[in-house]
Structures are given as C-alpha cells and as structure tokens.
Short mmCIF file of C-alpha atoms and ligand atoms in Angstrom, two decimals:
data_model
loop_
_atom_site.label_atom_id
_atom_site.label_comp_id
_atom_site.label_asym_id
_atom_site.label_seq_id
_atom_site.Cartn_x
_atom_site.Cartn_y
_atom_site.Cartn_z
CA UNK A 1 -19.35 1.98 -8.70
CA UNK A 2 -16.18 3.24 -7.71
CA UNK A 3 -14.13 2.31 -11.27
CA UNK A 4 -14.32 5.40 -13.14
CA UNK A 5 -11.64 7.14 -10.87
CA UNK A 6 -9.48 3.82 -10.63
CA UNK A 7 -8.93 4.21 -14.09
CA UNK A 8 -7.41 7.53 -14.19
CA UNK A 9 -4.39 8.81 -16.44
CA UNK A 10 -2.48 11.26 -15.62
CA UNK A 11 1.15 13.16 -16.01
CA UNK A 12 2.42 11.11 -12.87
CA UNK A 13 0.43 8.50 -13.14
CA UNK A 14 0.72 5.18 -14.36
CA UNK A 15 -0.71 1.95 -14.19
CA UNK A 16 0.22 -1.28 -12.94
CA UNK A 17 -0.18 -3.96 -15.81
CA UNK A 18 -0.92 -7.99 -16.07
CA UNK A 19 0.86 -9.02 -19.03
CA UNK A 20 1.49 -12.46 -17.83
CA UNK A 21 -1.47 -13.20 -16.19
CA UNK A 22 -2.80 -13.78 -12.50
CA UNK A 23 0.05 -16.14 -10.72
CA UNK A 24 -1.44 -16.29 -7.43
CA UNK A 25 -4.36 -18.55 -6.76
CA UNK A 26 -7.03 -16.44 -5.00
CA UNK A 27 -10.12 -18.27 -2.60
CA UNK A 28 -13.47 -16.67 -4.55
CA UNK A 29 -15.69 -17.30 -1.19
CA UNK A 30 -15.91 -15.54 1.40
CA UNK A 31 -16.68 -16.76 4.86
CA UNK A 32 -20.88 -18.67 4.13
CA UNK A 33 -23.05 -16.67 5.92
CA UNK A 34 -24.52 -19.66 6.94
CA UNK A 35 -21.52 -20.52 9.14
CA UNK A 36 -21.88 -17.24 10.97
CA UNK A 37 -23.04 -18.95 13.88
CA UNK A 38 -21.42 -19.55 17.46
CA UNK A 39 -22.05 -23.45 16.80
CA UNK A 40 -20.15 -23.79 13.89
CA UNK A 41 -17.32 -21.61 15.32
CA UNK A 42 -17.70 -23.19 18.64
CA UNK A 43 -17.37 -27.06 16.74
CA UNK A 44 -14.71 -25.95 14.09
CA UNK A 45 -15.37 -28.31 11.41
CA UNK A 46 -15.96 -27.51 7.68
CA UNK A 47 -19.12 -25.21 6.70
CA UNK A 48 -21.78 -25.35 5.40
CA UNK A 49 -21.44 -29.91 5.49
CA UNK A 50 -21.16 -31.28 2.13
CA UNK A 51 -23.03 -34.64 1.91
CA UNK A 52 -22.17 -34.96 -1.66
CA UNK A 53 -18.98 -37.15 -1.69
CA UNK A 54 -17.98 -37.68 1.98
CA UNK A 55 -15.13 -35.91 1.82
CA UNK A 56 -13.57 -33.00 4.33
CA UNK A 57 -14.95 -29.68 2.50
CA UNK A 58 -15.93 -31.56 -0.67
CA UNK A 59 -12.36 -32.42 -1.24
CA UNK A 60 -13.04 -34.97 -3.99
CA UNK A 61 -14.96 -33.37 -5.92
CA UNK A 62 -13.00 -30.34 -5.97
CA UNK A 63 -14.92 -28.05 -3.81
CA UNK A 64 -12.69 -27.07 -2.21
CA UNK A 65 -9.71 -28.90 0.00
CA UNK A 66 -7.99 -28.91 3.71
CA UNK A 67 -4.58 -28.24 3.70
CA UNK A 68 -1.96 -29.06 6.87
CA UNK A 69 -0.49 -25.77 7.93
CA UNK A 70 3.26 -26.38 8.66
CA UNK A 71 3.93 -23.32 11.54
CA UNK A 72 7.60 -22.48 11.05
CA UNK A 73 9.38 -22.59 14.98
CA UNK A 74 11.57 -19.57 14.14
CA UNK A 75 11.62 -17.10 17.08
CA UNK A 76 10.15 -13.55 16.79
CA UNK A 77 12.21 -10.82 17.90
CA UNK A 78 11.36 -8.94 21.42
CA UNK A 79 9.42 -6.08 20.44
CA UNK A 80 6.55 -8.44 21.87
CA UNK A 81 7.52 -10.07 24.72
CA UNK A 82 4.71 -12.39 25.26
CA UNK A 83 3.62 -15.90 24.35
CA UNK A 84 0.62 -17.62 23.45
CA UNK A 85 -1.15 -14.59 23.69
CA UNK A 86 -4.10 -14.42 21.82
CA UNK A 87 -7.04 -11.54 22.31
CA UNK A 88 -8.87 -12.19 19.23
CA UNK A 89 -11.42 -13.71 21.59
CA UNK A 90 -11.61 -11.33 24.53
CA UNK A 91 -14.35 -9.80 25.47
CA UNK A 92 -16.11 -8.65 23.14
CA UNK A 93 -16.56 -12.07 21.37
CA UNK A 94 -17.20 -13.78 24.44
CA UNK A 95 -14.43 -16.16 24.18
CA UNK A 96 -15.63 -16.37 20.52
CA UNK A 97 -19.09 -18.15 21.37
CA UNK A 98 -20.50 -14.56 20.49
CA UNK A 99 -19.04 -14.37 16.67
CA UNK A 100 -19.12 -10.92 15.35
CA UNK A 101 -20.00 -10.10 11.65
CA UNK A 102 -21.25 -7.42 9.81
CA UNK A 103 -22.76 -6.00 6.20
CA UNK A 104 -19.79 -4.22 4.72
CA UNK A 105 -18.21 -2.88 1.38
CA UNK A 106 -15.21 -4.47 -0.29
CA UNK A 107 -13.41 -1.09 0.48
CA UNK A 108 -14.81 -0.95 3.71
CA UNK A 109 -13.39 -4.80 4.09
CA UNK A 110 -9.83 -3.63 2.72
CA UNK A 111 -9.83 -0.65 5.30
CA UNK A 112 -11.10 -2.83 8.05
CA UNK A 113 -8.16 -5.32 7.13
CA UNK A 114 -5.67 -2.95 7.21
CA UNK A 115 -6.87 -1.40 10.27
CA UNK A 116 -6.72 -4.91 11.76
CA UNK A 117 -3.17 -5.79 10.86
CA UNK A 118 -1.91 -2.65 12.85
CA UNK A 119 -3.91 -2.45 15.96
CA UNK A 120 -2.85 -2.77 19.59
CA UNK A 121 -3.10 -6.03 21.27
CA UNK A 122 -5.89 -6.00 24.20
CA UNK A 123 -4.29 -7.85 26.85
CA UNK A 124 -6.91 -8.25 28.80
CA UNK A 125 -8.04 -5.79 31.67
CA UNK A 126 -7.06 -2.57 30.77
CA UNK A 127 -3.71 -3.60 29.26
CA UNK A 128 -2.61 -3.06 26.10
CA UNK A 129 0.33 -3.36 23.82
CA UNK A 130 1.12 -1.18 21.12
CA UNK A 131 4.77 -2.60 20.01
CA UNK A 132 3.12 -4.73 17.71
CA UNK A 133 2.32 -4.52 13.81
CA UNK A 134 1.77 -7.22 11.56
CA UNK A 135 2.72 -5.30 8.70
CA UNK A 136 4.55 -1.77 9.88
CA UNK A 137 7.76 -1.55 10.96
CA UNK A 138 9.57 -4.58 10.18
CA UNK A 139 10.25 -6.89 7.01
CA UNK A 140 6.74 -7.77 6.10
CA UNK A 141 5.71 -4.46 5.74
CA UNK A 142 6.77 -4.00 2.03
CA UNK A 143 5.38 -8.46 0.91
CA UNK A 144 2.15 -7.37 2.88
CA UNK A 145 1.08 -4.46 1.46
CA UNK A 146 2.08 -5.83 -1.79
CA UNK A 147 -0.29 -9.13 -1.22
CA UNK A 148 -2.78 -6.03 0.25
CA UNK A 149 -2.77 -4.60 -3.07
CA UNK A 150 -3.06 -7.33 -5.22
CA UNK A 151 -5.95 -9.07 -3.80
CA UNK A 152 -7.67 -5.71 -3.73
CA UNK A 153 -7.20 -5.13 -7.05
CA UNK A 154 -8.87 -8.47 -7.63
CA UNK A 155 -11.43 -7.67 -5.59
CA UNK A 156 -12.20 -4.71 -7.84
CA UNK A 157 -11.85 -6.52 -11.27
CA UNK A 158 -14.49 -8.77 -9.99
CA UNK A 159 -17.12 -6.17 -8.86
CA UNK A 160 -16.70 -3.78 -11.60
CA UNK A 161 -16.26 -6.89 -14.58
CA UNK A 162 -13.40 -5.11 -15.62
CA UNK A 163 -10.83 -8.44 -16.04
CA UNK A 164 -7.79 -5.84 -17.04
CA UNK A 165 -8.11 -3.12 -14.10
CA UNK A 166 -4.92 -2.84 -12.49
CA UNK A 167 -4.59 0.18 -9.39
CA UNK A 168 -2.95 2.90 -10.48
CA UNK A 169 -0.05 4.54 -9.43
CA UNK A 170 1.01 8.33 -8.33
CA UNK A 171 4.22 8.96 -9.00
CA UNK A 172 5.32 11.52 -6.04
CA UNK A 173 8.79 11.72 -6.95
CA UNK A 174 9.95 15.98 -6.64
CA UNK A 175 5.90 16.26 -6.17
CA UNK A 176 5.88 19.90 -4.44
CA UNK A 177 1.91 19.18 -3.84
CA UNK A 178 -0.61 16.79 -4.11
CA UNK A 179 -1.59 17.22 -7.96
CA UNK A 180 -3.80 14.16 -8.11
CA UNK A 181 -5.82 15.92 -5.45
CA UNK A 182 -8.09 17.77 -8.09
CA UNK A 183 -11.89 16.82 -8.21
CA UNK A 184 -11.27 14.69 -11.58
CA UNK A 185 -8.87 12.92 -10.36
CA UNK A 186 -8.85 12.06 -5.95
CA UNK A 187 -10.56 14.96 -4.88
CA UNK A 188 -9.92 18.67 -4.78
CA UNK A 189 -10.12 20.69 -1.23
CA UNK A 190 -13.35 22.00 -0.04
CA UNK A 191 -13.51 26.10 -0.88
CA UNK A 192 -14.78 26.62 2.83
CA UNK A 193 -13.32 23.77 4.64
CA UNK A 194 -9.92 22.90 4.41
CA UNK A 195 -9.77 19.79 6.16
CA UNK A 196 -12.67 18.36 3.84
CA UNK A 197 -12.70 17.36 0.19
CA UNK A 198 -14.64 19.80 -2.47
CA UNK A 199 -18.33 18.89 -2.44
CA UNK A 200 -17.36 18.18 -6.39
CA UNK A 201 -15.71 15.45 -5.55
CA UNK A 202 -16.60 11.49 -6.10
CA UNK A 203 -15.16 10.73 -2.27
CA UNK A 204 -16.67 13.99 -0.49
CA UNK A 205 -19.81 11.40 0.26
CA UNK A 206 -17.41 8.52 1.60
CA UNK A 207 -17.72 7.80 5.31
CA UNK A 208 -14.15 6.28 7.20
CA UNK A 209 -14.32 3.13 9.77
CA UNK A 210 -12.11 2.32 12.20
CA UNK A 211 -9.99 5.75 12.75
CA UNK A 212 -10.50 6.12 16.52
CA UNK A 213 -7.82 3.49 17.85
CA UNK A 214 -7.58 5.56 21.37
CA UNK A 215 -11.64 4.51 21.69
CA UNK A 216 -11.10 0.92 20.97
CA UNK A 217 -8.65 0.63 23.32
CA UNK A 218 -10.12 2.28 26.15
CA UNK A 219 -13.13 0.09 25.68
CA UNK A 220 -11.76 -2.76 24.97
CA UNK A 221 -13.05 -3.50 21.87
CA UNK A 222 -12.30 -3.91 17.95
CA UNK A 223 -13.61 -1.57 14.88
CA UNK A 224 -17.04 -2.85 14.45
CA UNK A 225 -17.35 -0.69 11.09
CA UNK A 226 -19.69 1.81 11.89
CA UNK A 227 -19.58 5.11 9.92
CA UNK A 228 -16.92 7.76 11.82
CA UNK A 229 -17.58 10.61 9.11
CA UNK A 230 -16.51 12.49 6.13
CA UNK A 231 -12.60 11.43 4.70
CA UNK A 232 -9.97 14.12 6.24
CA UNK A 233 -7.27 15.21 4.45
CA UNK A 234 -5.39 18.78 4.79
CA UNK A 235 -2.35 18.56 2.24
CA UNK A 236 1.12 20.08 2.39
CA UNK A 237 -0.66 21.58 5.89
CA UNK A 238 1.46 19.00 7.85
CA UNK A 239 3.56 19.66 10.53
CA UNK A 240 6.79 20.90 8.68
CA UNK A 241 9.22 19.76 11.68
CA UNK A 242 8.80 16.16 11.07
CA UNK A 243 8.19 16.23 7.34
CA UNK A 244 9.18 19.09 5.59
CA UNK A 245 9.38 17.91 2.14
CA UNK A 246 8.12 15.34 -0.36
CA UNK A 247 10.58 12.50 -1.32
CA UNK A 248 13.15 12.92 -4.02
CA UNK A 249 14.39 11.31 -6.79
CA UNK A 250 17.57 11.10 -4.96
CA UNK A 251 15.90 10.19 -2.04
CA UNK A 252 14.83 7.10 -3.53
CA UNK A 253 18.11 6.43 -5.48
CA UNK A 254 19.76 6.58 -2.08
CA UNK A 255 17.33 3.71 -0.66
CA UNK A 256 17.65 1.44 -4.14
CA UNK A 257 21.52 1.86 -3.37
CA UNK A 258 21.43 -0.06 -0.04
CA UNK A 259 22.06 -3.42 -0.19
CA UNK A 260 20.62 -4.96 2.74
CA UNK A 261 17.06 -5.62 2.35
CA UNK A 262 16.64 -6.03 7.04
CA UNK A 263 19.23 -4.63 9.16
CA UNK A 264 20.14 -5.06 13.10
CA UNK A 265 17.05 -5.43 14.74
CA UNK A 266 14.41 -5.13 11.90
CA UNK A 267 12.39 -2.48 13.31
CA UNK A 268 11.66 0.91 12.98
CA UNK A 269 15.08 1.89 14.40
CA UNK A 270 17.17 -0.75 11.95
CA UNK A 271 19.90 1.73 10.40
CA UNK A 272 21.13 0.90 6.44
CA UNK A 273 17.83 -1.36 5.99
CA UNK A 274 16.25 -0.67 2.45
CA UNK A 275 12.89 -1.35 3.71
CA UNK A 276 12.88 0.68 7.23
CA UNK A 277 14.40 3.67 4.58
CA UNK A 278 11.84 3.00 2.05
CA UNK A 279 9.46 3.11 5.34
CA UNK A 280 10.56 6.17 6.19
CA UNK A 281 11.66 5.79 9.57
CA UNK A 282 15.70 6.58 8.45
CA UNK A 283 17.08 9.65 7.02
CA UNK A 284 16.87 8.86 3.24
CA UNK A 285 19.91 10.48 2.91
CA UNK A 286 22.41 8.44 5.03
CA UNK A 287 20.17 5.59 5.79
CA UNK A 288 20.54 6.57 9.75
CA UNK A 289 17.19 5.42 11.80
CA UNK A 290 15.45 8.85 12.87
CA UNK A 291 12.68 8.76 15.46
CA UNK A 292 11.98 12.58 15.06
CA UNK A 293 11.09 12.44 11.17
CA UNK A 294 8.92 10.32 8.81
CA UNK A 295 10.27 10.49 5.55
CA UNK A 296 9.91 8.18 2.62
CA UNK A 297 6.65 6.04 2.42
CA UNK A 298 6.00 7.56 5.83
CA UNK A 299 6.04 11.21 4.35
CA UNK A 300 3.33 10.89 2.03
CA UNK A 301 0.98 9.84 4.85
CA UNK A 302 1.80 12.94 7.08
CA UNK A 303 1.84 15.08 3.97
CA UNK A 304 -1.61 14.31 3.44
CA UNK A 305 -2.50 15.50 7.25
CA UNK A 306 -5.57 13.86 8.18
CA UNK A 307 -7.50 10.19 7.77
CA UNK A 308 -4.10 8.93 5.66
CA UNK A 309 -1.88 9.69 8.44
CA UNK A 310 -2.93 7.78 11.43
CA UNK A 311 -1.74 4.05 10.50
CA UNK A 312 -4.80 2.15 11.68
CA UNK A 313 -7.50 3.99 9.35
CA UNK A 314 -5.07 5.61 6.48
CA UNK A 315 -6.64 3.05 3.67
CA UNK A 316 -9.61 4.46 3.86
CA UNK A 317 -8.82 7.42 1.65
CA UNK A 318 -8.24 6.17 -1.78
CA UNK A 319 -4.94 7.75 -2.55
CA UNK A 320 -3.52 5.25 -0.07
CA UNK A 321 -3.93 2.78 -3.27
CA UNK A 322 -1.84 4.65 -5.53
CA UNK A 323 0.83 5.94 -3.12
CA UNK A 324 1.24 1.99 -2.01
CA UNK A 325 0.81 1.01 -5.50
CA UNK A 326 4.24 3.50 -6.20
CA UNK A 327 6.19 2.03 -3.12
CA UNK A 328 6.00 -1.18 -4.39
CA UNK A 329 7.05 -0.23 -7.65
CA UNK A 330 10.34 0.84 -5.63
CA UNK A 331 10.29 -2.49 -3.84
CA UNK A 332 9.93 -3.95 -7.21
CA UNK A 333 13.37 -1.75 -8.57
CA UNK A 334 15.20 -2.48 -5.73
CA UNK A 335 14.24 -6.34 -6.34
CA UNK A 336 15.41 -6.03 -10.12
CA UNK A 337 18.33 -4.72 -8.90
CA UNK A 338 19.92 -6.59 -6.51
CA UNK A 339 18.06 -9.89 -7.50
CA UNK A 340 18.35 -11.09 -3.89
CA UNK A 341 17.93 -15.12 -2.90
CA UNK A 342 15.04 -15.85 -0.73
CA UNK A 343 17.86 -16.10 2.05
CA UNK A 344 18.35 -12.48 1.82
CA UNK A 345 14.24 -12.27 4.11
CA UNK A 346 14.75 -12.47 7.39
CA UNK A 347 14.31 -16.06 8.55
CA UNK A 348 13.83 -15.70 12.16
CA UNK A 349 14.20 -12.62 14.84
CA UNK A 350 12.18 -10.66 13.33
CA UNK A 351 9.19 -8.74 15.21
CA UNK A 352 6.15 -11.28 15.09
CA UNK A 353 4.80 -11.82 12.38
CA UNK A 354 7.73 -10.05 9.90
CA UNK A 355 9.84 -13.74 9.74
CA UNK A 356 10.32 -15.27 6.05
CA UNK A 357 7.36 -18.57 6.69
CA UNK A 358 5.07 -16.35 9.21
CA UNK A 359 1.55 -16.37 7.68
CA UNK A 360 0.71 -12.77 6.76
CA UNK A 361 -1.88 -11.23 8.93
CA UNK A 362 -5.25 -12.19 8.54
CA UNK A 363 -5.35 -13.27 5.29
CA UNK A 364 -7.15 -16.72 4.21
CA UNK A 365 -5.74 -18.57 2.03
CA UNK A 366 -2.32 -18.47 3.43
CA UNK A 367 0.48 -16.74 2.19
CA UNK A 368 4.48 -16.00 3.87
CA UNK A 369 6.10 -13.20 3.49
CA UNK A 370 8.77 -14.95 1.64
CA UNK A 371 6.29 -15.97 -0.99
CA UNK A 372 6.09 -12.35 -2.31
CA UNK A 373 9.86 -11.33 -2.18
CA UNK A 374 10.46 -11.97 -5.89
CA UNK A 375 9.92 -10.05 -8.97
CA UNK A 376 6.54 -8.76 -9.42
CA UNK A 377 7.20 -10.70 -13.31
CA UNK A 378 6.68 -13.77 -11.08
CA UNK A 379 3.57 -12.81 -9.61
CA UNK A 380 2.03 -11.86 -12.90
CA UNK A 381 2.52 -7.89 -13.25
CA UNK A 382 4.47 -4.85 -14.00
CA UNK A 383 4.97 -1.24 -13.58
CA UNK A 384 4.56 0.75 -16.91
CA UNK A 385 7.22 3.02 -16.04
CA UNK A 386 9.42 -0.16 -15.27
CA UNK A 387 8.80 -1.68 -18.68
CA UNK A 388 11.89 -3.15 -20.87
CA UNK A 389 11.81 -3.02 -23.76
CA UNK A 390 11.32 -6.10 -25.49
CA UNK A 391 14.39 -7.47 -27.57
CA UNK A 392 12.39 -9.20 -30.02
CA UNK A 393 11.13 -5.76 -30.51
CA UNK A 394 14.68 -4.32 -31.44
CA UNK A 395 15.14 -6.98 -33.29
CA UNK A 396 12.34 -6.98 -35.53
CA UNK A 397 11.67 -3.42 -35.78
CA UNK A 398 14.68 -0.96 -34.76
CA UNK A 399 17.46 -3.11 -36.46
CA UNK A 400 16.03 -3.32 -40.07
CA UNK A 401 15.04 0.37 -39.54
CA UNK A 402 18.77 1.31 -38.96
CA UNK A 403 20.15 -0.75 -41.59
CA UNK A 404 17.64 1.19 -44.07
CA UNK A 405 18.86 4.15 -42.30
CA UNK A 406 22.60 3.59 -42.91
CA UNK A 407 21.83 3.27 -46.77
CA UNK A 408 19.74 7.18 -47.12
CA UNK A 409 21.31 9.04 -44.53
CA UNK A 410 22.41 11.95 -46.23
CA UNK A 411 18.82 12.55 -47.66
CA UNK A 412 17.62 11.86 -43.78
CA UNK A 413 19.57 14.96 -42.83
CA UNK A 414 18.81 17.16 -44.97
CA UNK A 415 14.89 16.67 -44.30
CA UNK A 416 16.21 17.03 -40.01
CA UNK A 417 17.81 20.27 -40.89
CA UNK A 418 14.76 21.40 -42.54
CA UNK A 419 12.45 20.05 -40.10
CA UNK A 420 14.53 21.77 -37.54
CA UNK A 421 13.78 24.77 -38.87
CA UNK A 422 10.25 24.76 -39.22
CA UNK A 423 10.09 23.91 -35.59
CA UNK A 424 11.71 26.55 -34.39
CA UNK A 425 9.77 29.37 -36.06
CA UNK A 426 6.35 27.15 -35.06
CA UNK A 427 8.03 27.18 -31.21
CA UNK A 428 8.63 30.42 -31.32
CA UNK A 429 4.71 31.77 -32.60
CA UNK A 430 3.56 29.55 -29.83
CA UNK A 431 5.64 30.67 -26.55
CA UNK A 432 3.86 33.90 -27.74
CA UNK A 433 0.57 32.45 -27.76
CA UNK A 434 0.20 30.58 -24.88
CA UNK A 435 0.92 30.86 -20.99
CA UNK A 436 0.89 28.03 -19.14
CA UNK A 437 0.04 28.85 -15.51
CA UNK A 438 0.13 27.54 -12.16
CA UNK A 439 -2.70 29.13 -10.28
CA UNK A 440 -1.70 28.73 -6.59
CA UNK A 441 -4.19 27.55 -4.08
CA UNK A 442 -5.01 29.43 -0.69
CA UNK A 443 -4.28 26.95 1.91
CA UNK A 444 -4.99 27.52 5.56
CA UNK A 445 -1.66 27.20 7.61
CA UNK A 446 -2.95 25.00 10.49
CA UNK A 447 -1.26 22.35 10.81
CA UNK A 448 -4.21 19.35 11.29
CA UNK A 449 -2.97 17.03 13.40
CA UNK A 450 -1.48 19.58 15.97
CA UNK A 451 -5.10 20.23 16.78
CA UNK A 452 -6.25 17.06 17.83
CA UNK A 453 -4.81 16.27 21.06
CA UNK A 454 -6.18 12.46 20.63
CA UNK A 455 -3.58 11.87 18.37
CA UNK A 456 -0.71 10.98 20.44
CA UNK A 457 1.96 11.22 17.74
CA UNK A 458 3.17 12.99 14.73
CA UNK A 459 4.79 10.40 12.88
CA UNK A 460 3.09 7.71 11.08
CA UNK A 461 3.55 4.70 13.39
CA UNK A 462 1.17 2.98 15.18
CA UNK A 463 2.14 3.62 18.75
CA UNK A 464 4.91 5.86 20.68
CU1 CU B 501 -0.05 0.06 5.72
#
C-alpha cells in the first residue's frame, strides 16, 4: 500500500513523533454494514441488537456504550442566517429512508470527509448557501484539521501495521518551488503534460472524488465517490496576482507574534487573528484581512494550481498531508508560546460550527473544538523540529562533559587548531571537485486555474 512514500525523509522534511503515546480514544468500527439499511436508520436504535447482556449497545459488557450528548446553547455568528436547517436528508436520501453508502478507500474516506466538512448547504429547490464551512474560515479550522490529521494517521498505522507511522511534514518555509514534488518523493511533473504528474510517479495512477462542487450543486446532490480522473497539480504556475510568493520565515514569525488566537468577527475577514493569518486570508505582514490574496496556509494550495486548490477536493492529493501536517506544527508554536487558557477559543459567535463545545463536523465519536486547543504534548505527539531538549539529558551527559572539559582545555585547543587546518585544505580540494547544481525545470506559463471558467474563484475559499 500507500506507506512507502509516507515514510519519506527529506532536507525539509520531518516527521511528526508519538513519544508519549496515543491520548485520544479512537472508535475502531466503522458504521456495521449490516445496519446499512433504511429500517435501522428509519428506527434509530443501536445496530446490529446485542442479545448478550440486555444492555443499550452491549453496554455491560463493554461493547461498547451510549453516551448523553450535552449540545452547548451558545449562538453561532451570522454568516448563516438560518435555523434548524438540516439538508443532510434532502433529496437524494429521500428524507433518509433511501440511506446512501458506498465501497471506498480509507483515503478516499479522508477526502470524502474533508470534502464534506466544506460543502454548500442545499437548501432545498435550487437554493444554496455557500457562507458556510465547518472547518474553513473561522476558529475550528486549525482543532479540525488537527483532529483530521490525527485520526488519519491512525487510520494508516492500522492498515499498513506500522504502530510508529506518524505523517510527515514539508517544511515550506523560503521554499522557492515545490522540492518534494520529485517522483521519489510526491511526484515529479509529467515531461509532456504539465498539469499531470510524471508517469514515474506512485500517485500518477490515483483517481480524485468529489472535485466538481458546481455539479453537485446544480443537481442537488452530494459526492457519491465516483472516480473524476487523474490528480492535477501545475506548481509555481499559479496565478501570480493573488499569490506571488511562498510563505516566509518572517511571514510566519509575524503570525506567532499575534496574540489573539479569534478576532472581531472570526471569519475570513477577522483582522490581527493568528488563525485567519495563519489561514491566509490577512496580509502576513500586518495581519490586515485581504480578500484579493491568499497567503499563508492558503498559498500553498494555490501554489500547487490544480486538485489542492479548490477547498472541497484539495485532500485528495497527498501533499495536502504534509503541508497540514506543517501548519499545525505552527499552531502547535504559537500554542507553546502564548500558552493560552481554554477561555482564549471562542465560546460563542462564532460561524456555526467554529464555537469552543460545537461537535466538529462529522466526526463520530465526538470531539469540540476546544478539546484540541492544547499542546500537541497533551494529545500524545511532537514535531521533530520542535523538540527540547531534554534536561535530564544536559544533565547527565553535557555537564560532566564540560567539567572534563574545563580540566584539558589547553590540549583541546591545540587538537581544534590543528583540526582546523586540515579542514580547510580538505574544503578547499573539494569546492574544486564538485559542483552542486540546480538544474531548472521548463515549466509552461499558463496559469491553470485561469483556464477553467468553472472555477469561480482564485483564492482558496469555498465560495465568493
Ligand atoms: Cu481543509
């Protein structure tokens, strides 16, 4: 399966590790096929019925258990102006006596998720509503894609046995191109094609779901999954006047620096918010909402100019993994740094969805939004590049090591001076031997997404 590239090292790379073990509890069932059926949707009580013991879901013998849900009464904010709204049901399910379910991949299940999270609502008729994003655009966006990741990267430990896989991350900071985009590592670009990834590559073969929102909508309908062809991706072909560059290291010192996590009205024009900077929907230089660039997280997406920049279908190329992976190691920084109480989340007025005890979008089991706005140390994980060092460490192996050092210094520097030496003469025979080059890659100049005129925008939102 798909491990071999998960595990990849590389110059701006890194991986995400588990030193203190898994902290959240994760279901291991998914929904019983055998409860696939409009009856047992229709009658809503626990499937498949456990005789065993009597109890709701096998409760007392620890099958598994039912749970009250307390639904927090904070108000949303008034990017959706509607209540009690629900079109999970509408047509297509017939009310939901027609249940809809289908044979899928895990990846094809994570993609399908995310495109769910971020599509319009179907209001019935031919109405829709695109203001709405369970996890764009608002507080939630940084907690869910960091749940997102996590249970994905379960989800791979368990199909490929590997108990210590952890999803990599690409480290874009000053990246002037996409350098993981080789064939050994995410895929290289097709020599004829440059929308397409080199027939060398591992993903050249994978088919995308759900990438035609504009369809759904006009039919009223949701992704069903079906193949929609080859992954698209064009980078550093993107259109230049709404992302011109990669983010910089100052870029992202600039977000860490601000010290409200949600600003004004917690959307994608909050001004001085960490996360809608992070985003990418302010200037990541003044921290200024800007509806004419997409910078940031944002940036990456456009940069890659094709299936990665239109919100609803972006996970299904796999760099989406480690460019997420790397924004919430920044989420993670800015956490370490500012330590903020659970107070600092939003409570209420937030777009729906995005307040501190809303239930993240569609997961089962439940999780809120405040659960996952603490260290990633709390959940159970790290970021290599992150990693103090331990003091135990200093003390047990750099202090005795000084002290030694104190006592035979000046022999110490006499062997630096002569090591010294023998490195420069070795530095010098080598400059002469090598050349390290930087072969530049013909790239076609069109712009991708300026030729498809079903793409309504340019910036990597999901609506106008
Ligand atoms: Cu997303």
């Amino acid at each position: 399966m798909a491990a071999d590239w998960l595990s990849v090292e590389h110059q701006n790379t890194g991986k995400r590790s588990r030193p203190l073990g898994v902290a959240i509890q994760i279901s291991s069932g998914h929904f019983p096929r055998a409860c696939a059926s409009t009856k047992n949707l229709m009658t809503k009580e626990c499937c498949p019925p456990w005789t065993g013991d009597g109890s709701p879901c096998g409760q007392l013998s620890g099958r598994g258990s039912c749970q009250n849900i307390l639904l927090s009464n904070a108000p949303s904010g008034p990017q959706f102006p509607f209540r009690g709204v629900d079109d999970r049901t509408y047509g297509q399910m017939n009310n939901g006596s027609t249940p809809m379910f289908n044979d899928i991949t895990i990846y094809d299940l994570f993609v399908w998720v995310h495109y769910y999270v971020s599509r319009d609502t179907l209001l019935g008729g031919s109405e829709i509503w695109r203001d709405i994003d369970f996890a764009h655009e608002a507080p939630g966006f940084l907690p869910w894609h960091r749940l997102f990741l996590l249970l994905w990267e379960q989800e791979i430990r368990e199909l490929t046995g590997d108990e210590n896989f952890t999803v990599p991350y690409w480290d874009w900071r000053d990246a002037e191109n996409c350098d993981i985009c080789t064939d050994e590592y995410l895929g290289g670009r097709h020599p004829e094609n440059p929308n397409l990834l080199s027939p060398a590559s591992f993903f050249s073969s994978w088919q995308i779901i759900c990438s035609r929102s504009e369809e759904y909508n006009s039919h009223q309908v949701l992704c069903d999954g079906t193949p929609e062809g080859p992954l698209i991706r064009n980078p550093g072909n993107q259109d230049k006047t709404k992302t011109s560059r990669l983010p910089s290291s100052a870029d992202i010192e600039y977000c860490l620096s601000l010290t409200q996590y949600e600003a004004g009205s917690m959307d994608r024009t909050a001004n001085f918010s960490f996360r809608n900077t992070l985003e990418g929907f302010a200037n990541p230089l003044t921290g200024i909402a800007d509806a004419f660039q997409s910078s940031m997280h944002n940036a990456l997406h456009i940069f890659m100019n094709g299936t990665m920049s239109q919100v609803q279908g972006s996970a299904n190329d796999p760099i989406f993994l480690l460019h997420h992976a790397f924004v919430d190691s920044i989420f993670e920084q800015w956490l370490r740094r500012h330590r903020p109480l659970l107070a600092v989340y939003p409570e209420a007025n937030a777009p729906i969805g995005h307040n501190r005890d809303s239930y993240m979008v569609p997961f089962i089991p439940l999780y809120r939004n405040g659960d996952f706005f603490i260290s990633s140390k709390d959940l159970g994980y790290d970021y290599s590049y992150l990693q103090e060092p331990d003091p135990s460490f200093y003390r047990n192996y750099i202090e005795p090591y000084l002290e030694q050092a104190t006592k035979i210094w000046p022999w110490l520097l006499g062997a630096a001076v002569v090591g010294a030496a023998a490195a420069a003469v070795l530095a010098g025979l080598s400059s002469r031997l090598c050349c390290h080059k930087r072969r530049q890659l013909q790239e076609e100049q069109q712009p991708l997404l300026m030729e498809k005129d079903d793409y309504h925008s340019m910036l990597y939102q999901s609506h106008l």
